[in-house]
Every structure is written in structure tokens, then in C-alpha cells.
Coordinates of C-alpha atoms in Angstrom, one line a residue:
M1 CA -28.8 -20.0 4.2
K2 CA -27.8 -16.4 4.8
K3 CA -29.6 -13.5 3.1
I4 CA -27.6 -11.2 0.9
E5 CA -29.6 -8.2 2.3
N6 CA -27.8 -8.5 5.7
V7 CA -24.3 -7.9 4.3
I8 CA -22.2 -4.7 4.0
F9 CA -21.3 -3.7 0.5
S10 CA -17.9 -2.1 -0.1
H11 CA -18.1 1.6 -0.6
K12 CA -15.2 1.3 -3.1
S13 CA -17.0 -1.3 -5.3
M14 CA -19.1 1.0 -7.4
V15 CA -18.2 0.8 -11.1
D16 CA -17.3 -2.8 -11.7
D17 CA -19.6 -4.5 -14.3
F18 CA -18.3 -7.9 -13.1
G19 CA -19.8 -7.8 -9.7
R20 CA -19.8 -6.1 -6.3
V21 CA -17.7 -6.8 -3.2
F22 CA -19.3 -7.2 0.2
F23 CA -18.3 -8.1 3.7
Y24 CA -19.8 -10.6 6.1
E25 CA -18.4 -11.7 9.5
D26 CA -15.0 -10.1 8.7
R27 CA -14.8 -12.1 5.4
V28 CA -14.7 -10.8 1.8
F29 CA -17.2 -11.9 -0.9
R30 CA -18.1 -10.8 -4.4
L31 CA -21.6 -11.0 -5.9
I32 CA -21.2 -11.7 -9.6
N33 CA -23.5 -9.9 -12.1
N34 CA -25.8 -12.4 -13.9
E35 CA -24.5 -11.4 -17.3
K36 CA -20.9 -12.3 -16.2
K37 CA -21.7 -15.5 -14.4
E38 CA -20.9 -17.8 -17.4
Y39 CA -17.6 -15.9 -18.0
C40 CA -16.7 -16.1 -14.3
I41 CA -17.2 -19.9 -14.2
E42 CA -15.1 -20.3 -17.4
L43 CA -12.3 -18.2 -15.8
L44 CA -12.4 -20.2 -12.5
N45 CA -12.0 -23.5 -14.5
S46 CA -9.2 -22.2 -16.6
D47 CA -5.5 -23.1 -16.4
L48 CA -4.8 -19.4 -15.9
F49 CA -6.8 -19.3 -12.6
K50 CA -4.9 -22.3 -11.2
I51 CA -1.6 -20.5 -11.9
L52 CA -2.8 -17.2 -10.4
I53 CA -3.6 -19.0 -7.1
E54 CA -0.6 -21.2 -7.0
E55 CA 1.9 -18.4 -7.8
K56 CA 0.1 -15.9 -5.5
Y57 CA -0.9 -13.3 -8.0
I58 CA -4.3 -13.1 -6.5
P59 CA -5.8 -13.9 -3.1
F60 CA -7.2 -17.5 -2.6
T61 CA -10.7 -17.5 -4.2
K62 CA -13.5 -20.0 -4.3
I63 CA -17.2 -20.3 -5.0
S64 CA -19.4 -19.7 -1.9
E65 CA -22.7 -21.4 -1.2
E66 CA -23.5 -19.7 2.1
F67 CA -26.1 -17.2 0.8
S68 CA -29.6 -17.5 -0.7
T69 CA -29.4 -15.5 -3.9
E70 CA -31.7 -17.1 -6.4
E71 CA -29.0 -18.6 -8.6
R72 CA -26.6 -15.7 -8.3
L73 CA -22.9 -16.6 -8.2
I74 CA -20.9 -15.5 -5.2
L75 CA -17.1 -15.8 -4.7
E76 CA -15.2 -15.7 -1.5
H77 CA -11.7 -14.1 -1.4
K78 CA -9.2 -14.5 1.4
K79 CA -9.1 -11.3 3.3
V80 CA -6.0 -9.2 3.0
L81 CA -5.0 -6.2 5.1
E82 CA -6.0 -3.0 3.3
T83 CA -3.1 -0.6 2.8
V84 CA -3.1 2.3 0.3
Q85 CA -0.5 3.6 -2.1
H86 CA 0.8 6.5 0.0
E87 CA 1.6 3.9 2.8
W88 CA 4.1 2.0 0.6
S89 CA 7.8 2.7 0.5
F90 CA 9.8 2.8 -2.7
L91 CA 10.7 -0.9 -2.7
M92 CA 7.1 -1.9 -1.9
Y93 CA 5.8 0.3 -4.8
K94 CA 8.4 -1.2 -7.1
E95 CA 7.4 -4.7 -6.1
A96 CA 3.7 -3.9 -6.7
A97 CA 4.5 -2.4 -10.1
L98 CA 6.5 -5.5 -11.2
K99 CA 3.8 -7.8 -10.0
V100 CA 1.0 -6.1 -11.9
F101 CA 3.2 -6.0 -15.1
E102 CA 4.1 -9.7 -14.8
L103 CA 0.4 -10.6 -14.1
N104 CA -0.7 -8.9 -17.3
E105 CA 2.0 -10.7 -19.3
L106 CA 0.9 -14.0 -17.8
C107 CA -2.7 -13.2 -18.7
N108 CA -1.7 -12.5 -22.3
K109 CA -0.3 -16.0 -22.6
Y110 CA -3.8 -17.4 -22.0
G111 CA -5.7 -14.8 -24.1
Y112 CA -6.6 -12.4 -21.2
E113 CA -5.4 -9.0 -20.0
L114 CA -6.0 -6.6 -17.1
K115 CA -8.5 -3.9 -18.0
D116 CA -7.6 -1.9 -14.9
A117 CA -4.0 -1.2 -13.8
H118 CA -4.2 1.3 -10.9
T119 CA -2.9 0.9 -7.4
L120 CA -6.3 0.5 -5.7
N121 CA -6.4 -3.1 -7.1
V122 CA -3.2 -4.1 -5.2
L123 CA -2.9 -5.0 -1.5
F124 CA 0.0 -6.5 0.4
N125 CA -0.3 -9.8 2.0
N126 CA 2.7 -9.2 4.4
V127 CA 5.4 -8.4 1.8
T128 CA 3.7 -10.1 -1.2
P129 CA 1.6 -7.8 -3.4
L130 CA -1.7 -9.3 -4.6
Y131 CA -4.0 -8.2 -7.4
I132 CA -7.4 -8.2 -5.7
D133 CA -9.8 -7.2 -8.6
F134 CA -10.7 -10.5 -10.0
G135 CA -13.2 -8.9 -12.4
S136 CA -10.5 -6.9 -14.1
I137 CA -9.1 -10.0 -15.8
S138 CA -10.9 -9.8 -19.1
K139 CA -10.6 -11.5 -22.5
K140 CA -8.1 -9.9 -24.9
N141 CA -10.1 -9.3 -28.1
N142 CA -7.2 -8.8 -30.4
K143 CA -3.9 -10.5 -29.5
K144 CA -1.9 -7.9 -31.5
R145 CA -3.5 -4.9 -29.7
D146 CA -1.5 -3.0 -27.1
W147 CA -2.4 -3.5 -23.4
F148 CA -5.7 -1.6 -23.0
A149 CA -4.7 -0.3 -19.5
Y150 CA -1.1 0.5 -20.4
I151 CA -1.4 4.3 -20.1
E152 CA -3.1 3.9 -16.7
Y153 CA -0.3 1.6 -15.6
L154 CA 2.3 4.1 -16.6
N155 CA 0.6 6.9 -14.7
S156 CA -0.2 4.8 -11.7
F157 CA 3.0 2.9 -11.3
Y158 CA 5.9 3.7 -13.6
L159 CA 6.0 7.5 -13.6
P160 CA 5.8 7.8 -9.8
L161 CA 8.7 5.3 -9.5
L162 CA 10.6 7.2 -12.2
F163 CA 10.4 10.5 -10.3
W164 CA 11.0 8.7 -7.0
S165 CA 14.3 7.1 -8.2
Q166 CA 15.5 10.6 -9.2
N167 CA 14.9 11.9 -5.7
K168 CA 11.9 14.0 -6.7
H169 CA 10.2 13.2 -3.4
F170 CA 7.7 16.0 -3.2
I171 CA 6.5 15.4 -6.7
V172 CA 6.1 11.7 -5.9
R173 CA 4.0 12.5 -2.8
K174 CA 1.7 14.8 -4.9
L175 CA 1.4 12.1 -7.6
L176 CA 0.4 9.5 -5.0
E177 CA -2.2 11.9 -3.5
S178 CA -3.6 12.8 -6.9
N179 CA -3.6 9.5 -8.7
F180 CA -7.3 9.3 -8.7
Y181 CA -8.2 13.0 -8.7
K182 CA -10.3 12.6 -11.9
L183 CA -12.8 10.7 -9.8
Y184 CA -13.3 13.7 -7.5
T185 CA -12.9 16.9 -9.5
I186 CA -12.9 18.8 -12.8
P187 CA -11.0 20.2 -14.7
D188 CA -9.2 17.4 -16.4
Q189 CA -5.4 17.4 -16.8
S190 CA -3.1 14.6 -17.6
I191 CA 0.4 14.3 -16.2
E192 CA 1.8 14.9 -19.7
E193 CA 0.1 18.3 -19.8
T194 CA 1.6 19.5 -16.5
G195 CA 5.1 19.8 -17.8
L196 CA 6.4 17.4 -15.2
L197 CA 7.8 15.0 -17.7
K198 CA 10.5 17.5 -18.7
I199 CA 12.1 17.0 -15.3
V200 CA 12.9 13.4 -16.3
G201 CA 14.0 14.3 -19.8
V202 CA 10.7 13.8 -21.8
N203 CA 9.5 16.5 -24.1
Y204 CA 5.8 15.7 -24.4
K205 CA 5.1 18.4 -27.0
K206 CA 6.5 16.5 -29.9
Y207 CA 4.6 15.3 -32.9
S208 CA 5.0 11.9 -34.6
Y209 CA 4.2 11.2 -38.2
K210 CA 3.3 7.5 -38.5
F211 CA 2.3 5.0 -41.1
R212 CA 0.2 2.5 -39.2
N213 CA 2.3 1.9 -36.0
F214 CA 5.6 2.7 -37.7
K215 CA 7.0 6.1 -36.8
L216 CA 8.3 8.0 -39.9
F217 CA 9.7 11.0 -38.2
E218 CA 9.1 13.5 -35.3
A219 CA 8.7 17.3 -35.3
N220 CA 8.6 19.9 -32.6
E221 CA 5.7 21.7 -34.1
K222 CA 2.5 20.6 -35.7
V223 CA 2.5 21.2 -39.5
S224 CA -1.0 21.9 -40.9
V225 CA -0.1 20.4 -44.4
L226 CA 0.8 17.1 -42.9
T227 CA -2.3 17.1 -40.8
F228 CA -4.4 17.7 -43.9
I229 CA -2.7 14.9 -45.8
S230 CA -3.2 12.4 -43.0
K231 CA -6.9 13.2 -42.7
S232 CA -7.4 13.0 -46.5
I233 CA -5.7 9.7 -46.9
N234 CA -7.6 8.2 -43.9
Y235 CA -10.9 9.5 -45.4
L236 CA -10.2 8.0 -48.8
Y237 CA -9.3 4.6 -47.2
K238 CA -12.7 4.7 -45.4
I239 CA -14.5 5.3 -48.7
I240 CA -12.6 2.7 -50.7
F241 CA -12.5 -0.2 -48.1
K242 CA -15.7 0.7 -46.3
R243 CA -14.1 0.7 -42.9
K244 CA -12.4 3.3 -40.7
S245 CA -8.6 3.0 -40.2
C246 CA -5.7 5.3 -39.3
V247 CA -3.3 4.7 -42.2
L248 CA -1.4 7.9 -41.6
G249 CA -1.3 9.7 -38.3
Y250 CA 0.1 13.0 -37.2
N251 CA -0.5 13.5 -33.6
T252 CA 1.1 14.6 -30.3
N253 CA 3.2 11.8 -28.8
T254 CA 1.6 9.7 -26.1
L255 CA 3.3 8.0 -23.1
K256 CA 3.5 4.9 -25.2
D257 CA 5.9 6.7 -27.6
Y258 CA 8.4 7.4 -24.7
F259 CA 8.0 4.3 -22.6
S260 CA 7.8 1.1 -24.7
Q261 CA 5.9 -1.7 -23.2
N262 CA 8.5 -4.2 -24.6
R263 CA 11.3 -2.5 -22.6
L264 CA 9.4 -1.4 -19.5
K265 CA 10.1 -4.4 -17.2
D266 CA 13.9 -4.0 -17.8
N267 CA 13.5 -0.3 -17.1
L268 CA 11.6 -1.0 -13.9
L269 CA 14.3 -3.4 -12.6
K270 CA 17.0 -0.8 -13.3
L271 CA 15.3 2.0 -11.2
N272 CA 17.4 2.6 -8.2
S273 CA 16.1 3.5 -4.8
P274 CA 16.1 7.2 -4.0
N275 CA 19.2 8.5 -2.3
L276 CA 17.8 10.9 0.4
A277 CA 18.9 10.9 4.0
S278 CA 16.2 10.7 6.8
Q279 CA 16.2 11.3 10.5
W280 CA 15.8 7.8 11.8
E281 CA 17.5 5.6 9.2
G282 CA 20.0 3.2 10.7
Y283 CA 18.5 3.6 14.2
H284 CA 18.3 -0.2 14.7
N285 CA 22.0 -0.6 13.9
N286 CA 22.4 -0.2 17.7
F287 CA 20.7 -3.6 18.2
Y288 CA 22.2 -5.9 15.6
N289 CA 25.1 -6.1 13.2
S290 CA 23.0 -8.1 10.7
I291 CA 19.3 -8.9 10.8
D292 CA 20.3 -12.6 11.4
E293 CA 22.2 -11.7 14.6
V294 CA 19.8 -9.8 17.0
N295 CA 20.6 -9.0 20.6
Y296 CA 18.0 -10.2 23.1
S297 CA 18.6 -7.7 25.8
F298 CA 16.8 -8.0 29.2
R299 CA 14.4 -5.3 28.1
F300 CA 13.3 -7.1 25.0
K301 CA 13.1 -10.5 26.7
R302 CA 10.8 -9.0 29.4
L303 CA 8.6 -7.2 26.8
L304 CA 8.1 -10.5 25.0
E305 CA 7.3 -12.3 28.3
I306 CA 4.6 -9.7 29.1
I307 CA 2.9 -10.0 25.7
N308 CA 3.1 -13.8 25.8
Q309 CA 1.0 -13.9 28.9
Y310 CA -2.1 -12.8 26.9
S311 CA -3.5 -15.5 24.7
D312 CA -6.2 -13.2 23.3
I313 CA -3.5 -11.1 21.5
K314 CA -3.6 -12.3 17.9
S315 CA -2.6 -9.1 16.1
I316 CA -0.1 -6.3 17.0
I317 CA 0.7 -2.9 15.4
D318 CA 4.2 -1.7 16.2
L319 CA 3.9 2.1 15.9
A320 CA 7.2 4.0 15.2
G321 CA 8.8 0.5 14.8
N322 CA 11.6 1.8 12.6
E323 CA 13.3 -1.0 10.6
G324 CA 11.2 -3.7 12.4
Y325 CA 13.7 -5.0 14.9
F326 CA 11.0 -5.6 17.6
S327 CA 8.4 -6.7 15.1
I328 CA 10.8 -9.5 13.9
L329 CA 11.4 -10.5 17.6
L330 CA 7.6 -10.7 18.0
S331 CA 7.3 -12.9 14.9
N332 CA 10.1 -15.2 16.0
N333 CA 8.9 -15.7 19.6
I334 CA 5.1 -15.3 19.8
K335 CA 2.4 -17.0 17.7
L336 CA 0.6 -14.1 16.0
E337 CA -1.8 -13.9 13.1
R338 CA -0.6 -10.5 12.0
I339 CA 2.0 -7.8 12.8
I340 CA 1.8 -4.4 11.3
L341 CA 5.1 -2.5 11.3
A342 CA 4.4 1.2 11.0
D343 CA 6.9 4.1 10.8
Y344 CA 7.1 7.5 9.1
D345 CA 10.7 7.1 8.0
E346 CA 10.7 5.8 4.4
N347 CA 14.3 4.6 4.5
A348 CA 13.5 2.5 7.6
I349 CA 10.4 0.9 6.0
D350 CA 12.4 0.2 2.9
K351 CA 15.0 -1.6 5.0
A352 CA 12.3 -3.4 6.9
F353 CA 10.7 -4.6 3.7
Y354 CA 14.0 -5.9 2.4
N355 CA 14.8 -7.7 5.7
I356 CA 11.3 -9.3 6.0
K357 CA 11.6 -10.6 2.5
K358 CA 15.1 -11.9 3.1
L359 CA 14.1 -13.8 6.3
E360 CA 10.9 -15.0 4.6
I361 CA 8.7 -13.9 7.5
Q362 CA 5.1 -14.6 6.8
N363 CA 3.1 -12.4 9.2
I364 CA 4.6 -8.8 9.1
T365 CA 3.3 -6.1 6.9
P366 CA 5.4 -2.9 6.8
I367 CA 3.7 0.4 6.1
L368 CA 4.7 4.1 5.9
L369 CA 2.7 5.9 8.5
N370 CA 2.9 8.9 10.8
F371 CA 0.4 7.7 13.5
M372 CA 0.2 11.2 15.0
F373 CA -0.9 12.9 11.8
T374 CA -2.7 11.4 8.8
L375 CA -5.4 13.1 6.8
D376 CA -7.9 10.2 7.4
Q377 CA -7.0 9.5 11.0
L378 CA -10.2 7.6 11.9
G379 CA -10.3 5.6 8.6
T380 CA -6.7 4.7 8.8
A381 CA -6.9 3.6 12.4
K382 CA -10.0 1.5 11.6
R383 CA -8.2 -0.3 8.8
L384 CA -5.1 -1.1 10.9
K385 CA -6.7 -1.6 14.3
S386 CA -5.0 -4.5 16.2
D387 CA -5.4 -6.3 19.5
L388 CA -2.2 -4.7 21.0
V389 CA -0.7 -1.4 20.2
V390 CA 3.1 -1.2 20.9
S391 CA 4.9 2.1 21.1
L392 CA 8.4 1.9 22.4
A393 CA 10.9 4.7 23.1
V394 CA 8.9 7.3 21.2
T395 CA 6.7 9.3 23.6
H396 CA 9.7 11.4 24.9
H397 CA 10.5 12.5 21.3
L398 CA 6.9 13.4 20.6
I399 CA 6.5 15.3 23.9
L400 CA 9.9 17.1 24.3
T401 CA 10.8 17.6 20.6
G402 CA 7.5 17.5 18.8
N403 CA 5.5 19.4 21.5
Y404 CA 2.6 17.0 21.3
S405 CA 0.4 16.8 24.4
L406 CA 0.4 13.4 26.2
A407 CA -3.4 13.3 25.9
T408 CA -3.3 13.4 22.1
I409 CA -0.6 10.7 22.0
F410 CA -2.8 8.3 24.1
E411 CA -5.8 9.3 22.0
R412 CA -4.0 8.1 18.9
L413 CA -2.8 4.9 20.6
S414 CA -6.3 4.1 21.7
L415 CA -7.6 4.6 18.1
F416 CA -5.4 1.8 16.8
S417 CA -6.2 -0.6 19.7
N418 CA -8.9 -3.3 20.0
K419 CA -7.8 -4.4 23.5
Y420 CA -4.4 -3.5 24.9
V421 CA -1.5 -1.0 24.7
M422 CA 2.2 -1.2 25.6
V423 CA 4.0 2.1 25.8
E424 CA 7.3 3.2 27.4
F425 CA 8.0 6.3 29.5
M426 CA 11.5 7.8 29.5
P427 CA 11.8 9.5 32.9
L428 CA 15.2 11.0 31.9
G429 CA 13.8 12.4 28.7
L430 CA 16.1 12.4 25.7
W431 CA 19.0 10.9 27.7
S432 CA 20.1 7.5 26.4
L433 CA 22.6 4.7 27.4
D434 CA 24.8 5.7 24.4
H435 CA 24.6 9.4 24.9
K436 CA 24.4 10.2 28.6
I437 CA 23.7 13.8 28.2
E438 CA 21.4 15.3 30.8
H439 CA 18.6 17.6 29.5
E440 CA 16.7 20.0 31.6
L441 CA 13.2 18.6 31.8
P442 CA 9.9 20.5 32.4
K443 CA 8.7 20.3 36.0
W444 CA 5.5 18.6 34.8
Y445 CA 7.4 15.8 33.1
T446 CA 7.1 13.2 35.8
L447 CA 6.2 9.6 36.2
E448 CA 3.1 10.5 38.2
W449 CA 2.0 12.9 35.4
F450 CA 2.5 10.1 32.8
R451 CA 0.6 7.5 34.9
D452 CA -2.4 9.7 35.6
E453 CA -2.9 10.5 31.9
F454 CA -2.4 6.8 31.0
E455 CA -5.1 5.8 33.4
N456 CA -7.6 8.3 31.7
Y457 CA -7.5 6.0 28.6
F458 CA -6.4 2.6 29.8
E459 CA -6.8 0.3 32.8
L460 CA -3.2 0.0 34.2
I461 CA -2.2 -3.7 34.3
L462 CA 1.5 -3.4 34.7
E463 CA 4.1 -0.7 35.4
E464 CA 7.7 -1.9 35.5
K465 CA 11.2 -0.3 35.2
L466 CA 13.2 -2.1 32.5
E467 CA 16.3 0.1 32.3
E468 CA 17.6 3.3 33.8
N469 CA 15.5 5.4 31.3
R470 CA 12.7 3.0 30.3
I471 CA 9.5 2.2 32.2
V472 CA 7.0 0.1 30.5
F473 CA 3.2 0.6 30.9
F474 CA 0.9 -2.2 29.9
G475 CA -2.8 -1.5 30.0
K476 CA -6.2 -2.5 28.7
L477 CA -8.4 -0.1 26.7
K478 CA -11.2 1.3 28.8
Q479 CA -14.7 0.5 27.6
N480 CA -15.9 4.1 27.7
V481 CA -13.0 5.1 25.4
N482 CA -14.2 2.5 22.9
N483 CA -17.8 3.9 23.1
E484 CA -16.6 7.5 22.6
K485 CA -14.7 6.6 19.5
S486 CA -17.6 4.6 18.0
N487 CA -19.9 7.6 18.6

């Protein structure tokens, strides 16, 4: 039996009274608190749990008996690639929002509810969102009571999508960055208090006069007389019936007053994708008329042949992969456990997500990522690290348009690699088969220059010209590069 002391506990599993997540041999476990053991076993034996597994609402979960824990209960969960909310496109975010809302409705049918409804509890298994916090499924004490986590759900899922659908892109990005700011800083401020809701037609500074949950009327200003009457009647009720209750209320409207839970799913479904142009949308239209009719050019056939020679490649990250054309070719032609399709163009990732779902591909996860610049570069690379890093037809743009140094490009590629890298050099620069416009190139922009820098980071296995302006480099990560990154 293994000892629990030898495992690595998740740094994100800190405030869960249900149990704590830990990792062992690249697997995911949850150590259940003793006071929750009986409840956990009851939940595992419930009809709800069977449906959650069968309908893929949560990762596959079972009781583990691998550890010596003195009668402590341990669960094992199927490991899912960790992505975070700012790496999701609009369609991915909407899919996650619908899944969490539907999951709570399903839990309600069996007397349960989700006590947490934020985005950290959702991961994508390829294009399927899964709710990973098993401990957040709790008994619903009062069937008539509103969803305990509904305000959190609105702030975490619905409001960002609402702004997104109205093309308020910069607001959305800030909302996604600050979704959990209360965990890190003071002062406290809710989204209602920022004035942002006025942009989507919601006047938060209204007051509702209610009898129980029935709204009698609204006012734009708070009337002191009505406040006094409400407090007096509630006080008398407490004296007469010996229990506290809000018979009359006169308070500022809450998000629940503007976004009814009964209508929210329909409103979610009606939210349209944002209508903002982007630089690289439609790029892959050059390769296929429809996603079902792809063009296997000599270049792509040869790239697939090269990769197929290495049986130790089980995972690939396709950096700057746009709408996923090459990722889909990889999935169709090579047996791989996981493909990560990464691009910084949101429209491209949305299209990729749609196509992967349409084709029912089971091993591609699309993410929104600028691999050259992310605030948590080392943490992001560690999460997404794969056996092979693929970077096709992108270095010339980064060098000649973005002014990135070649060394920094190879540094980034090496961060995401466990073993190998495949990268293309464009000797004619921005010249392409479709637009044969010659550009004056810097004198230092040569094949020899590219090869020398490549060999600083990778052992060169193959260098081959595929087209007039495409030379593929295939190499293995140098051991000293791995050691430097680990230090």
C-alpha cells in the first residue's frame, strides 16, 4: 500500500470541506474528510451519480484502495487537461455555461444542488466541458429555495457571455481576468456596483418593494418611509411568531431581479457569437471548401509521415494552428492520446471548436493562446507540455512582422516540448504561393542563421525542403535545455 505522505496536494484545493485533491503518478485523487465520508458513499451509490458518469457531466470517478490511510476514503478521478477560463473561446464558454446550468437542474431533480458555480470547477475533455468539483454537489435543504450559487453563476458565466455577445471584447477580457479578484485583494466591489450593467441596459440602482418574493413595485430612489414600514412589520412578525422572516422588503435590486433563473437557459441559447473581425479568421479556407473535404497536399502528407515514424509521440500541441486543419489531419492519420490546438485568434478557435464537435473528434482540445506572450508563461507551458510541438508557417510572421528574436521563439517552443519539435522556415519570408510578392529580406535572414539557432536548442534530426518557401526542421529537445528550464 502507498503512503499518503508521498503525494503532491493540489495548490488550488484549499477551502473544500469535502476533501482535498492530490496527484500521484500523473493521476488525480481526492482525500475525503472523515465527516463527509458517509455522505460521499451515499452520493456514489445514488441514481444521480450514475447519470452524471453516463451523461459525461463529471469525469469518471471511483473509490481507490491504493493508499494506506487508516480508514480514510479516497476517490480517483480521470485526469482531464487543465485549461483556464481566459483560454476558452466564446462558443467554449457558452458550452461550459450551459453544462453547469443543466447539471444544477439535474441535481435538483434528485434533491441536490451545486454549491459552487465558478469557472475553476470546469475543464474541457477535448470539446466536452466537465464539472470537476465532486464535493460541490450538496444536498438541497429546501426544495423551494433559489439556487444557492446562482449569483456566482451569473457573475462567472452569464454576464461575461452577455457582454461578449454584444462585442464588448475588452470588458469581457477584464471580467475573465478579475473573476476571482476577491481571493487576492481588498477592497470589495461587485460587478453591479461598477456601473458596467448599464452598458447592457440594466439599471442596478433601482429599489424593489416586495411582499415575500412577490414584487409590488419598483422605484428609482430609496424612500425612507417605506424602509421604516418594512422594518417595523418584519419586527412585529418576529415578536408574534417567534421567528425571523422578511414579510416586506425594500431593497436594492439584485441580479436575480434582472436575470430570472427560470428564463436563463433560453436566454443563454439566444446569445449570438460576437461579430468582430480578426486577422487570421478564414485562413484555412485555402485548404478546404468544407471541413469534410480536406486537401492532402504533398507537404501535409510528408509532415504526417515524419511524425508517424516516432512511436513515442503520444501527445502533440499545434501552436498557431488556426482553425485546426492540421490538427484534424493528425487525428485522422496518427494514433495519438491528445492533441492541443492553440491559437490566439478567437474566431479561428471558435470555428475549430465547432468543426471538432461536428466531426465528433475525440482527442483534440482547442484553446485560445498566444504562445509567445502569456502572463504565466512557465505555468501555462507546464500545463500544456506535449511530446511534440508543431509550429507551421509562423516563424516568418513572428520574425519579420512581430520583430521577435529567433532565440525567443525557440525558447518558447522548447518550453512546451517534452521531446520533439517540428517547425518550418520560410526562406522567401512573407512570400506565398498565392501572393508571389517579393519582399526585401534582412541580410541575416538565411537558412544557415535559422539552422544554427535551431541547433542551440534542439538536436537536428531532419531538415527537408517541402515547397518553394517551406523547409521543415524536425529535432529533439536537448537535455541541457530541459535542465535549464527545470532550474
